[in-house]
């Protein structure tokens, strides 16, 4: 029923239902995942990270848990002081890389890793070559999403002709699908 409440977008009720489940089984990975996700939606970063870390600890082979934990660390990095940003950024990268390693078919995790690589300086593990590799991997799994990532990459690199070409191909692809 907690899942049904979440699917129905009844977030306060879902929060309460998942909290009751956690009281019965505090190490349940899926329950902690949802509590973490709900906390992040409320912008309660520390609480969200704590739940997501419990989720990953309970099921360290779950790509989705690592991916969401990476999102949480990334949000913390964006909001942290300069002195703490580096630590959160490294944790974010490690979580995204682990998510992709656990499930190379996880398009969302690859897209998040793409964004990290695209935006982060080399000192933090970023780089255009790494972002390009992730965009190519996504394109193999989901051609439309991959084209969008390449277009985003090209705009950032001020390669507008290449970006427009990707957008054109994306529009043709969508048009032919309709």
CSV table of N, CA and C in Angstrom, one decimal:
chain,number,residue,atom,x,y,z
A,1,UNK,N,0.8,-1.2,0.0
A,1,UNK,CA,0.0,0.0,0.0
A,1,UNK,C,0.9,1.3,0.0
A,2,UNK,N,2.1,1.2,0.6
A,2,UNK,CA,3.0,2.3,0.6
A,2,UNK,C,3.3,2.7,-0.9
A,3,UNK,N,3.6,1.7,-1.7
A,3,UNK,CA,4.0,1.9,-3.1
A,3,UNK,C,2.8,2.5,-3.8
A,4,UNK,N,1.6,2.0,-3.6
A,4,UNK,CA,0.4,2.6,-4.2
A,4,UNK,C,0.2,4.0,-3.9
A,5,UNK,N,0.4,4.4,-2.6
A,5,UNK,CA,0.4,5.8,-2.2
A,5,UNK,C,1.4,6.6,-3.0
A,6,UNK,N,2.6,6.1,-3.1
A,6,UNK,CA,3.7,6.8,-3.9
A,6,UNK,C,3.3,7.0,-5.3
A,7,UNK,N,2.8,5.9,-5.9
A,7,UNK,CA,2.3,5.9,-7.3
A,7,UNK,C,1.2,6.9,-7.5
A,8,UNK,N,0.4,7.1,-6.5
A,8,UNK,CA,-0.8,8.0,-6.6
A,8,UNK,C,-0.4,9.5,-6.2
A,9,UNK,N,0.9,9.7,-6.0
A,9,UNK,CA,1.5,11.0,-5.7
A,9,UNK,C,1.0,11.5,-4.4
A,10,UNK,N,0.6,10.6,-3.5
A,10,UNK,CA,0.2,11.0,-2.1
A,10,UNK,C,1.4,10.9,-1.2
A,11,UNK,N,2.3,11.9,-1.4
A,11,UNK,CA,3.6,11.8,-0.8
A,11,UNK,C,3.6,11.8,0.8
A,12,UNK,N,2.8,12.7,1.4
A,12,UNK,CA,2.8,12.6,2.9
A,12,UNK,C,2.3,11.2,3.4
A,13,UNK,N,1.3,10.7,2.8
A,13,UNK,CA,0.8,9.4,3.2
A,13,UNK,C,1.8,8.3,2.9
A,14,UNK,N,2.4,8.4,1.7
A,14,UNK,CA,3.5,7.4,1.4
A,14,UNK,C,4.6,7.4,2.4
A,15,UNK,N,5.0,8.7,2.8
A,15,UNK,CA,6.1,8.8,3.8
A,15,UNK,C,5.7,8.1,5.1
A,16,UNK,N,4.5,8.3,5.5
A,16,UNK,CA,4.0,7.7,6.7
A,16,UNK,C,4.0,6.2,6.6
A,17,UNK,N,3.5,5.7,5.5
A,17,UNK,CA,3.5,4.2,5.3
A,17,UNK,C,4.8,3.6,5.3
A,18,UNK,N,5.8,4.3,4.6
A,18,UNK,CA,7.1,3.7,4.5
A,18,UNK,C,7.8,3.8,5.9
A,19,UNK,N,7.5,4.9,6.6
A,19,UNK,CA,8.1,5.0,8.0
A,19,UNK,C,7.6,3.9,8.9
A,20,UNK,N,6.3,3.5,8.7
A,20,UNK,CA,5.8,2.4,9.5
A,20,UNK,C,6.5,1.1,9.1
A,21,UNK,N,6.8,0.9,7.9
A,21,UNK,CA,7.5,-0.3,7.4
A,21,UNK,C,8.9,-0.3,8.0
A,22,UNK,N,9.5,0.9,8.0
A,22,UNK,CA,10.9,1.0,8.5
A,22,UNK,C,10.9,0.7,10.0
A,23,UNK,N,9.9,1.0,10.7
A,23,UNK,CA,9.9,0.7,12.1
A,23,UNK,C,9.9,-0.8,12.4
A,24,UNK,N,9.2,-1.5,11.5
A,24,UNK,CA,9.2,-3.0,11.6
A,24,UNK,C,10.5,-3.6,11.1
A,25,UNK,N,11.0,-3.1,10.0
A,25,UNK,CA,12.2,-3.7,9.4
A,25,UNK,C,13.2,-2.5,9.0
A,26,UNK,N,14.0,-2.0,9.9
A,26,UNK,CA,14.8,-0.8,9.6
A,26,UNK,C,15.9,-1.0,8.6
A,27,UNK,N,16.2,-2.3,8.3
A,27,UNK,CA,17.3,-2.6,7.3
A,27,UNK,C,16.8,-2.9,5.9
A,28,UNK,N,15.5,-2.7,5.7
A,28,UNK,CA,14.9,-3.1,4.4
A,28,UNK,C,15.4,-2.1,3.4
A,29,UNK,N,16.1,-2.6,2.4
A,29,UNK,CA,16.7,-1.7,1.4
A,29,UNK,C,15.7,-0.9,0.6
A,30,UNK,N,14.7,-1.5,0.2
A,30,UNK,CA,13.7,-0.8,-0.7
A,30,UNK,C,12.9,0.2,0.1
A,31,UNK,N,12.6,-0.1,1.4
A,31,UNK,CA,11.9,0.9,2.2
A,31,UNK,C,12.9,2.1,2.5
A,32,UNK,N,14.1,1.9,2.8
A,32,UNK,CA,15.1,3.0,3.0
A,32,UNK,C,15.3,3.8,1.7
A,33,UNK,N,15.3,3.1,0.5
A,33,UNK,CA,15.4,3.8,-0.7
A,33,UNK,C,14.3,4.8,-0.9
A,34,UNK,N,13.0,4.3,-0.7
A,34,UNK,CA,11.9,5.2,-0.8
A,34,UNK,C,11.9,6.3,0.2
A,35,UNK,N,12.2,6.0,1.5
A,35,UNK,CA,12.3,7.1,2.5
A,35,UNK,C,13.4,8.1,2.1
A,36,UNK,N,14.5,7.7,1.5
A,36,UNK,CA,15.6,8.6,1.1
A,36,UNK,C,15.1,9.4,-0.1
A,37,UNK,N,14.4,8.8,-1.0
A,37,UNK,CA,13.9,9.5,-2.2
A,37,UNK,C,12.9,10.6,-1.7
A,38,UNK,N,12.0,10.2,-0.8
A,38,UNK,CA,11.0,11.2,-0.3
A,38,UNK,C,11.7,12.3,0.4
A,39,UNK,N,12.7,12.0,1.2
A,39,UNK,CA,13.4,13.1,1.9
A,39,UNK,C,14.1,14.0,0.9
A,40,UNK,N,14.6,13.5,-0.2
A,40,UNK,CA,15.2,14.4,-1.2
A,40,UNK,C,14.2,15.3,-1.8
A,41,UNK,N,13.0,14.7,-2.1
A,41,UNK,CA,12.0,15.5,-2.7
A,41,UNK,C,11.5,16.7,-1.8
A,42,UNK,N,11.7,16.5,-0.5
A,42,UNK,CA,11.4,17.6,0.5
A,42,UNK,C,12.6,18.5,0.8
A,43,UNK,N,13.7,18.2,0.0
A,43,UNK,CA,14.9,18.9,0.2
A,43,UNK,C,15.6,18.7,1.6
A,44,UNK,N,15.4,17.6,2.1
A,44,UNK,CA,16.0,17.2,3.4
A,44,UNK,C,17.2,16.3,3.1
A,45,UNK,N,18.3,17.0,2.6
A,45,UNK,CA,19.4,16.3,2.0
A,45,UNK,C,20.1,15.3,3.0
A,46,UNK,N,20.4,15.7,4.2
A,46,UNK,CA,21.1,14.9,5.1
A,46,UNK,C,20.3,13.6,5.5
A,47,UNK,N,19.0,13.8,5.7
A,47,UNK,CA,18.1,12.7,6.0
A,47,UNK,C,18.1,11.7,4.8
A,48,UNK,N,17.9,12.3,3.6
A,48,UNK,CA,17.9,11.5,2.4
A,48,UNK,C,19.1,10.7,2.2
A,49,UNK,N,20.3,11.3,2.4
A,49,UNK,CA,21.5,10.6,2.2
A,49,UNK,C,21.6,9.5,3.2
A,50,UNK,N,21.2,9.7,4.4
A,50,UNK,CA,21.3,8.7,5.5
A,50,UNK,C,20.4,7.5,5.1
A,51,UNK,N,19.2,7.7,4.6
A,51,UNK,CA,18.4,6.6,4.2
A,51,UNK,C,19.0,5.9,3.0
A,52,UNK,N,19.5,6.6,2.0
A,52,UNK,CA,20.0,6.0,0.8
A,52,UNK,C,21.3,5.2,1.1
A,53,UNK,N,22.1,5.7,2.1
A,53,UNK,CA,23.3,5.0,2.5
A,53,UNK,C,22.9,3.7,3.1
A,54,UNK,N,21.8,3.7,3.9
A,54,UNK,CA,21.3,2.4,4.5
A,54,UNK,C,20.8,1.5,3.4
A,55,UNK,N,20.2,2.0,2.4
A,55,UNK,CA,19.7,1.2,1.3
A,55,UNK,C,20.8,0.5,0.6
A,56,UNK,N,21.9,1.3,0.3
A,56,UNK,CA,23.0,0.7,-0.4
A,56,UNK,C,23.7,-0.3,0.4
A,57,UNK,N,23.8,0.0,1.7
A,57,UNK,CA,24.5,-1.0,2.6
A,57,UNK,C,23.7,-2.3,2.7
A,58,UNK,N,22.4,-2.2,2.7
A,58,UNK,CA,21.6,-3.4,2.7
A,58,UNK,C,21.6,-4.2,1.4
A,59,UNK,N,21.7,-3.5,0.3
A,59,UNK,CA,21.7,-4.2,-1.0
A,59,UNK,C,22.8,-3.5,-1.9
A,60,UNK,N,24.0,-3.8,-1.7
A,60,UNK,CA,25.1,-3.1,-2.4
A,60,UNK,C,25.2,-3.4,-3.9
A,61,UNK,N,24.4,-4.4,-4.3
A,61,UNK,CA,24.4,-4.8,-5.8
A,61,UNK,C,23.3,-4.1,-6.6
A,62,UNK,N,22.6,-3.2,-6.0
A,62,UNK,CA,21.5,-2.6,-6.7
A,62,UNK,C,21.9,-1.3,-7.3
A,63,UNK,N,21.9,-1.2,-8.6
A,63,UNK,CA,22.3,-0.1,-9.4
A,63,UNK,C,21.4,1.1,-9.1
A,64,UNK,N,20.1,0.9,-9.0
A,64,UNK,CA,19.2,2.0,-8.8
A,64,UNK,C,19.5,2.7,-7.5
A,65,UNK,N,19.8,2.0,-6.4
A,65,UNK,CA,20.1,2.6,-5.1
A,65,UNK,C,21.4,3.5,-5.2
A,66,UNK,N,22.4,2.9,-5.9
A,66,UNK,CA,23.7,3.7,-6.0
A,66,UNK,C,23.4,5.0,-6.8
A,67,UNK,N,22.6,4.8,-7.9
A,67,UNK,CA,22.3,6.0,-8.7
A,67,UNK,C,21.6,7.1,-7.9
A,68,UNK,N,20.6,6.8,-7.2
A,68,UNK,CA,19.9,7.8,-6.4
A,68,UNK,C,20.8,8.4,-5.3
A,69,UNK,N,21.7,7.5,-4.7
A,69,UNK,CA,22.6,8.1,-3.7
A,69,UNK,C,23.6,9.0,-4.4
A,70,UNK,N,24.0,8.7,-5.6
A,70,UNK,CA,24.8,9.7,-6.4
A,70,UNK,C,24.1,11.0,-6.6
A,71,UNK,N,22.8,11.0,-6.9
A,71,UNK,CA,22.0,12.2,-7.0
A,71,UNK,C,22.1,13.0,-5.7
A,72,UNK,N,21.9,12.3,-4.6
A,72,UNK,CA,21.9,13.0,-3.3
A,72,UNK,C,23.2,13.6,-3.0
A,73,UNK,N,24.3,12.9,-3.3
A,73,UNK,CA,25.7,13.5,-3.1
A,73,UNK,C,25.9,14.7,-4.0
A,74,UNK,N,25.4,14.6,-5.2
A,74,UNK,CA,25.6,15.7,-6.2
A,74,UNK,C,24.8,16.9,-5.7
A,75,UNK,N,23.7,16.7,-5.2
A,75,UNK,CA,22.9,17.9,-4.7
A,75,UNK,C,23.6,18.5,-3.5
A,76,UNK,N,24.2,17.6,-2.6
A,76,UNK,CA,24.9,18.1,-1.5
A,76,UNK,C,26.1,18.9,-2.0
A,77,UNK,N,26.8,18.4,-3.0
A,77,UNK,CA,28.0,19.1,-3.5
A,77,UNK,C,27.6,20.5,-4.0
A,78,UNK,N,26.5,20.6,-4.7
A,78,UNK,CA,26.0,21.8,-5.3
A,78,UNK,C,25.7,22.8,-4.2
A,79,UNK,N,25.3,22.4,-3.0
A,79,UNK,CA,24.8,23.3,-2.0
A,79,UNK,C,25.9,23.5,-0.9
A,80,UNK,N,27.0,22.7,-0.9
A,80,UNK,CA,28.0,22.7,0.2
A,80,UNK,C,28.9,23.9,0.0
A,81,UNK,N,29.6,24.2,1.1
A,81,UNK,CA,30.7,25.2,1.1
A,81,UNK,C,31.8,24.7,0.1
A,82,UNK,N,32.6,25.5,-0.3
A,82,UNK,CA,33.7,25.2,-1.2
A,82,UNK,C,34.6,24.1,-0.6
A,83,UNK,N,34.8,24.1,0.7
A,83,UNK,CA,35.6,23.1,1.4
A,83,UNK,C,35.0,21.7,1.4
A,84,UNK,N,33.7,21.6,1.3
A,84,UNK,CA,33.1,20.3,1.4
A,84,UNK,C,32.7,19.8,0.0
A,85,UNK,N,32.7,20.7,-1.0
A,85,UNK,CA,32.2,20.3,-2.3
A,85,UNK,C,33.0,19.1,-2.9
A,86,UNK,N,34.3,19.1,-2.7
A,86,UNK,CA,35.2,18.1,-3.3
A,86,UNK,C,34.8,16.7,-2.8
A,87,UNK,N,34.6,16.6,-1.5
A,87,UNK,CA,34.3,15.3,-0.9
A,87,UNK,C,32.9,14.8,-1.4
A,88,UNK,N,31.9,15.6,-1.5
A,88,UNK,CA,30.6,15.2,-2.0
A,88,UNK,C,30.7,14.9,-3.5
A,89,UNK,N,31.5,15.6,-4.2
A,89,UNK,CA,31.6,15.4,-5.7
A,89,UNK,C,32.3,14.0,-5.9
A,90,UNK,N,33.3,13.7,-5.1
A,90,UNK,CA,33.9,12.4,-5.3
A,90,UNK,C,33.0,11.3,-4.9
A,91,UNK,N,32.2,11.4,-3.9
A,91,UNK,CA,31.2,10.4,-3.5
A,91,UNK,C,30.1,10.3,-4.6
A,92,UNK,N,29.7,11.4,-5.2
A,92,UNK,CA,28.8,11.4,-6.3
A,92,UNK,C,29.3,10.6,-7.5
A,93,UNK,N,30.5,10.9,-7.9
A,93,UNK,CA,31.1,10.2,-9.0
A,93,UNK,C,31.2,8.7,-8.7
A,94,UNK,N,31.7,8.3,-7.5
A,94,UNK,CA,31.8,6.9,-7.1
A,94,UNK,C,30.5,6.2,-7.2
A,95,UNK,N,29.4,6.8,-6.7
A,95,UNK,CA,28.1,6.2,-6.7
A,95,UNK,C,27.6,6.0,-8.1
A,96,UNK,N,27.8,7.0,-9.0
A,96,UNK,CA,27.3,6.9,-10.4
A,96,UNK,C,28.1,5.8,-11.1
A,97,UNK,N,29.4,5.8,-10.9
A,97,UNK,CA,30.3,4.8,-11.6
A,97,UNK,C,29.9,3.4,-11.1
A,98,UNK,N,29.6,3.3,-9.8
A,98,UNK,CA,29.2,2.0,-9.3
A,98,UNK,C,27.8,1.5,-9.9
A,99,UNK,N,26.9,2.5,-10.0
A,99,UNK,CA,25.6,2.2,-10.6
A,99,UNK,C,25.7,1.7,-12.0
A,100,UNK,N,26.6,2.3,-12.8
A,100,UNK,CA,26.8,1.9,-14.2
A,100,UNK,C,27.5,0.5,-14.2
A,101,UNK,N,28.5,0.3,-13.3
A,101,UNK,CA,29.2,-1.0,-13.3
A,101,UNK,C,28.3,-2.1,-12.9
A,102,UNK,N,27.4,-1.9,-12.0
A,102,UNK,CA,26.4,-2.9,-11.6
A,102,UNK,C,25.4,-3.2,-12.7
A,103,UNK,N,25.0,-2.2,-13.4
A,103,UNK,CA,24.0,-2.4,-14.5
A,103,UNK,C,24.4,-1.5,-15.7
A,104,UNK,N,25.2,-2.0,-16.6
A,104,UNK,CA,25.5,-1.2,-17.8
A,104,UNK,C,24.4,-0.8,-18.6
A,105,UNK,N,23.2,-1.4,-18.5
A,105,UNK,CA,22.0,-1.1,-19.2
A,105,UNK,C,21.2,0.0,-18.6
A,106,UNK,N,21.6,0.5,-17.4
A,106,UNK,CA,20.9,1.6,-16.7
A,106,UNK,C,21.1,2.9,-17.4
A,107,UNK,N,20.2,3.3,-18.3
A,107,UNK,CA,20.3,4.5,-19.1
A,107,UNK,C,20.4,5.7,-18.2
A,108,UNK,N,19.5,5.7,-17.2
A,108,UNK,CA,19.5,6.9,-16.3
A,108,UNK,C,20.8,7.1,-15.6
A,109,UNK,N,21.4,6.1,-15.1
A,109,UNK,CA,22.7,6.2,-14.4
A,109,UNK,C,23.7,6.6,-15.3
A,110,UNK,N,23.7,6.1,-16.6
A,110,UNK,CA,24.7,6.6,-17.5
A,110,UNK,C,24.5,8.0,-17.9
A,111,UNK,N,23.3,8.5,-18.0
A,111,UNK,CA,23.0,9.9,-18.3
A,111,UNK,C,23.5,10.8,-17.2
A,112,UNK,N,23.3,10.3,-15.9
A,112,UNK,CA,23.8,11.1,-14.8
A,112,UNK,C,25.3,11.1,-14.8
A,113,UNK,N,26.0,10.0,-15.1
A,113,UNK,CA,27.4,10.0,-15.2
A,113,UNK,C,27.9,10.9,-16.3
A,114,UNK,N,27.2,10.9,-17.4
A,114,UNK,CA,27.5,11.8,-18.6
A,114,UNK,C,27.5,13.2,-18.1
A,115,UNK,N,26.5,13.6,-17.3
A,115,UNK,CA,26.4,15.0,-16.9
A,115,UNK,C,27.5,15.3,-15.9
A,116,UNK,N,27.9,14.4,-15.0
A,116,UNK,CA,29.0,14.6,-14.1
A,116,UNK,C,30.2,14.8,-14.9
A,117,UNK,N,30.5,13.9,-15.8
A,117,UNK,CA,31.8,14.0,-16.6
A,117,UNK,C,31.8,15.3,-17.4
A,118,UNK,N,30.6,15.7,-18.0
A,118,UNK,CA,30.6,16.9,-18.8
A,118,UNK,C,30.8,18.2,-18.0
A,119,UNK,N,30.3,18.2,-16.8
A,119,UNK,CA,30.4,19.5,-16.0
A,119,UNK,C,31.6,19.6,-15.1
A,120,UNK,N,32.1,18.4,-14.6
A,120,UNK,CA,33.1,18.5,-13.6
A,120,UNK,C,34.5,18.7,-14.3
A,121,UNK,N,35.3,19.4,-13.6
A,121,UNK,CA,36.7,19.6,-14.1
A,121,UNK,C,37.5,18.3,-14.0
A,122,UNK,N,38.6,18.2,-14.7
A,122,UNK,CA,39.4,17.0,-14.7
A,122,UNK,C,39.9,16.7,-13.3
A,123,UNK,N,40.1,17.7,-12.5
A,123,UNK,CA,40.6,17.4,-11.1
A,123,UNK,C,39.6,16.6,-10.3
A,124,UNK,N,38.3,16.7,-10.7
A,124,UNK,CA,37.3,15.9,-10.0
A,124,UNK,C,36.9,14.6,-10.7
A,125,UNK,N,37.6,14.4,-11.8
A,125,UNK,CA,37.3,13.2,-12.6
A,125,UNK,C,36.5,13.4,-13.8
A,126,UNK,N,36.2,14.6,-14.1
A,126,UNK,CA,35.4,15.0,-15.3
A,126,UNK,C,36.2,15.0,-16.6
A,127,UNK,N,35.5,15.2,-17.7
A,127,UNK,CA,36.2,15.3,-19.0
A,127,UNK,C,35.3,15.0,-20.1
A,128,UNK,N,35.5,15.7,-21.2
A,128,UNK,CA,34.7,15.6,-22.4
A,128,UNK,C,34.8,14.2,-23.0
A,129,UNK,N,36.0,13.7,-23.0
A,129,UNK,CA,36.2,12.3,-23.6
A,129,UNK,C,35.3,11.3,-22.8
A,130,UNK,N,35.3,11.4,-21.5
A,130,UNK,CA,34.5,10.5,-20.7
A,130,UNK,C,33.0,10.7,-20.9
A,131,UNK,N,32.6,12.0,-21.0
A,131,UNK,CA,31.2,12.3,-21.3
A,131,UNK,C,30.8,11.7,-22.7
A,132,UNK,N,31.7,11.9,-23.7
A,132,UNK,CA,31.4,11.4,-25.0
A,132,UNK,C,31.2,9.9,-25.0
A,133,UNK,N,32.0,9.2,-24.2
A,133,UNK,CA,31.9,7.7,-24.1
A,133,UNK,C,30.6,7.3,-23.5
A,134,UNK,N,30.1,8.0,-22.5
A,134,UNK,CA,28.8,7.7,-21.9
A,134,UNK,C,27.7,8.0,-22.8
A,135,UNK,N,27.8,9.1,-23.6
A,135,UNK,CA,26.7,9.5,-24.6
A,135,UNK,C,26.7,8.4,-25.6
A,136,UNK,N,27.8,7.9,-26.1
A,136,UNK,CA,27.8,6.8,-27.1
A,136,UNK,C,27.2,5.5,-26.5
A,137,UNK,N,27.5,5.2,-25.2
A,137,UNK,CA,26.9,4.0,-24.6
A,137,UNK,C,25.4,4.2,-24.5
A,138,UNK,N,24.9,5.4,-24.1
A,138,UNK,CA,23.5,5.6,-24.0
A,138,UNK,C,22.8,5.5,-25.4
A,139,UNK,N,23.5,6.0,-26.4
A,139,UNK,CA,22.9,6.0,-27.8
A,139,UNK,C,22.7,4.5,-28.2
A,140,UNK,N,23.6,3.6,-27.8
A,140,UNK,CA,23.5,2.2,-28.1
A,140,UNK,C,22.2,1.6,-27.5
A,141,UNK,N,21.9,2.1,-26.2
A,141,UNK,CA,20.8,1.6,-25.5
A,141,UNK,C,19.5,2.2,-25.8
A,142,UNK,N,19.6,3.5,-26.0
A,142,UNK,CA,18.4,4.4,-26.3
A,142,UNK,C,18.8,5.5,-27.3
A,143,UNK,N,18.6,5.2,-28.6
A,143,UNK,CA,19.1,6.1,-29.6
A,143,UNK,C,18.6,7.6,-29.4
A,144,UNK,N,17.4,7.8,-29.1
A,144,UNK,CA,16.9,9.1,-28.9
A,144,UNK,C,17.5,9.8,-27.8
A,145,UNK,N,17.6,9.2,-26.6
A,145,UNK,CA,18.3,9.8,-25.5
A,145,UNK,C,19.8,10.0,-25.8
A,146,UNK,N,20.4,9.1,-26.5
A,146,UNK,CA,21.8,9.3,-26.8
A,146,UNK,C,22.0,10.5,-27.7
A,147,UNK,N,21.1,10.7,-28.7
A,147,UNK,CA,21.2,11.9,-29.6
A,147,UNK,C,21.1,13.2,-28.8
A,148,UNK,N,20.1,13.1,-27.8
A,148,UNK,CA,19.9,14.3,-27.0
A,148,UNK,C,21.2,14.6,-26.2
A,149,UNK,N,21.8,13.6,-25.6
A,149,UNK,CA,23.1,13.8,-24.9
A,149,UNK,C,24.2,14.3,-25.8
A,150,UNK,N,24.3,13.8,-27.0
A,150,UNK,CA,25.3,14.3,-27.9
A,150,UNK,C,25.0,15.8,-28.3
A,151,UNK,N,23.8,16.1,-28.5
A,151,UNK,CA,23.4,17.5,-28.8
A,151,UNK,C,23.8,18.4,-27.6
A,152,UNK,N,23.5,18.0,-26.4
A,152,UNK,CA,23.8,18.7,-25.2
A,152,UNK,C,25.3,18.9,-25.1
A,153,UNK,N,26.1,17.9,-25.4
A,153,UNK,CA,27.5,18.0,-25.4
A,153,UNK,C,28.0,18.9,-26.4
A,154,UNK,N,27.5,18.9,-27.6
A,154,UNK,CA,27.9,19.8,-28.7
A,154,UNK,C,27.6,21.2,-28.4
A,155,UNK,N,26.5,21.5,-27.8
A,155,UNK,CA,26.1,22.9,-27.5
A,155,UNK,C,27.1,23.4,-26.5
A,156,UNK,N,27.4,22.6,-25.5
A,156,UNK,CA,28.4,23.0,-24.4
A,156,UNK,C,29.8,23.3,-25.0
A,157,UNK,N,30.1,22.6,-26.1
A,157,UNK,CA,31.4,22.7,-26.8
A,157,UNK,C,31.3,23.8,-27.9
A,158,UNK,N,30.2,24.4,-28.0
A,158,UNK,CA,29.9,25.4,-29.1
A,158,UNK,C,30.1,24.9,-30.5
A,159,UNK,N,29.7,23.6,-30.6
A,159,UNK,CA,29.7,23.0,-31.9
A,159,UNK,C,28.3,22.9,-32.4
A,160,UNK,N,27.8,24.1,-32.8
A,160,UNK,CA,26.3,24.2,-33.0
A,160,UNK,C,25.9,23.5,-34.2
A,161,UNK,N,26.7,23.3,-35.3
A,161,UNK,CA,26.2,22.6,-36.5
A,161,UNK,C,26.0,21.1,-36.1
A,162,UNK,N,26.9,20.6,-35.3
A,162,UNK,CA,26.8,19.2,-34.9
A,162,UNK,C,25.6,19.0,-34.0
A,163,UNK,N,25.3,20.0,-33.1
A,163,UNK,CA,24.2,19.9,-32.2
A,163,UNK,C,22.9,20.0,-33.0
A,164,UNK,N,22.8,20.9,-34.0
A,164,UNK,CA,21.6,21.0,-34.8
A,164,UNK,C,21.4,19.7,-35.6
A,165,UNK,N,22.5,19.1,-36.0
A,165,UNK,CA,22.3,17.8,-36.8
A,165,UNK,C,21.7,16.7,-35.9
A,166,UNK,N,22.2,16.7,-34.7
A,166,UNK,CA,21.6,15.7,-33.7
A,166,UNK,C,20.2,16.0,-33.4
A,167,UNK,N,19.8,17.2,-33.2
A,167,UNK,CA,18.4,17.6,-33.0
A,167,UNK,C,17.6,17.3,-34.2
A,168,UNK,N,18.1,17.5,-35.4
A,168,UNK,CA,17.4,17.2,-36.6
A,168,UNK,C,17.1,15.7,-36.7
A,169,UNK,N,18.1,14.9,-36.5
A,169,UNK,CA,18.0,13.5,-36.5
A,169,UNK,C,17.0,13.0,-35.4
A,170,UNK,N,17.1,13.6,-34.3
A,170,UNK,CA,16.1,13.3,-33.2
A,170,UNK,C,14.7,13.5,-33.6
A,171,UNK,N,14.5,14.7,-34.2
A,171,UNK,CA,13.1,15.1,-34.7
A,171,UNK,C,12.7,14.1,-35.8
A,172,UNK,N,13.5,13.7,-36.7
A,172,UNK,CA,13.2,12.7,-37.7
A,172,UNK,C,12.8,11.4,-37.1
A,173,UNK,N,13.6,11.0,-36.1
A,173,UNK,CA,13.4,9.7,-35.5
A,173,UNK,C,12.0,9.7,-34.8
A,174,UNK,N,11.7,10.8,-34.1
A,174,UNK,CA,10.4,10.9,-33.4
A,174,UNK,C,9.3,11.0,-34.4
A,175,UNK,N,9.5,11.7,-35.5
A,175,UNK,CA,8.4,11.8,-36.5
A,175,UNK,C,8.1,10.5,-37.2
A,176,UNK,N,9.2,9.7,-37.4
A,176,UNK,CA,9.0,8.4,-38.1
A,176,UNK,C,8.3,7.4,-37.1
A,177,UNK,N,8.5,7.6,-35.8
A,177,UNK,CA,7.9,6.7,-34.8
A,177,UNK,C,6.4,7.0,-34.6
A,178,UNK,N,6.0,8.2,-35.0
A,178,UNK,CA,4.6,8.5,-34.9
A,178,UNK,C,3.8,8.0,-36.0
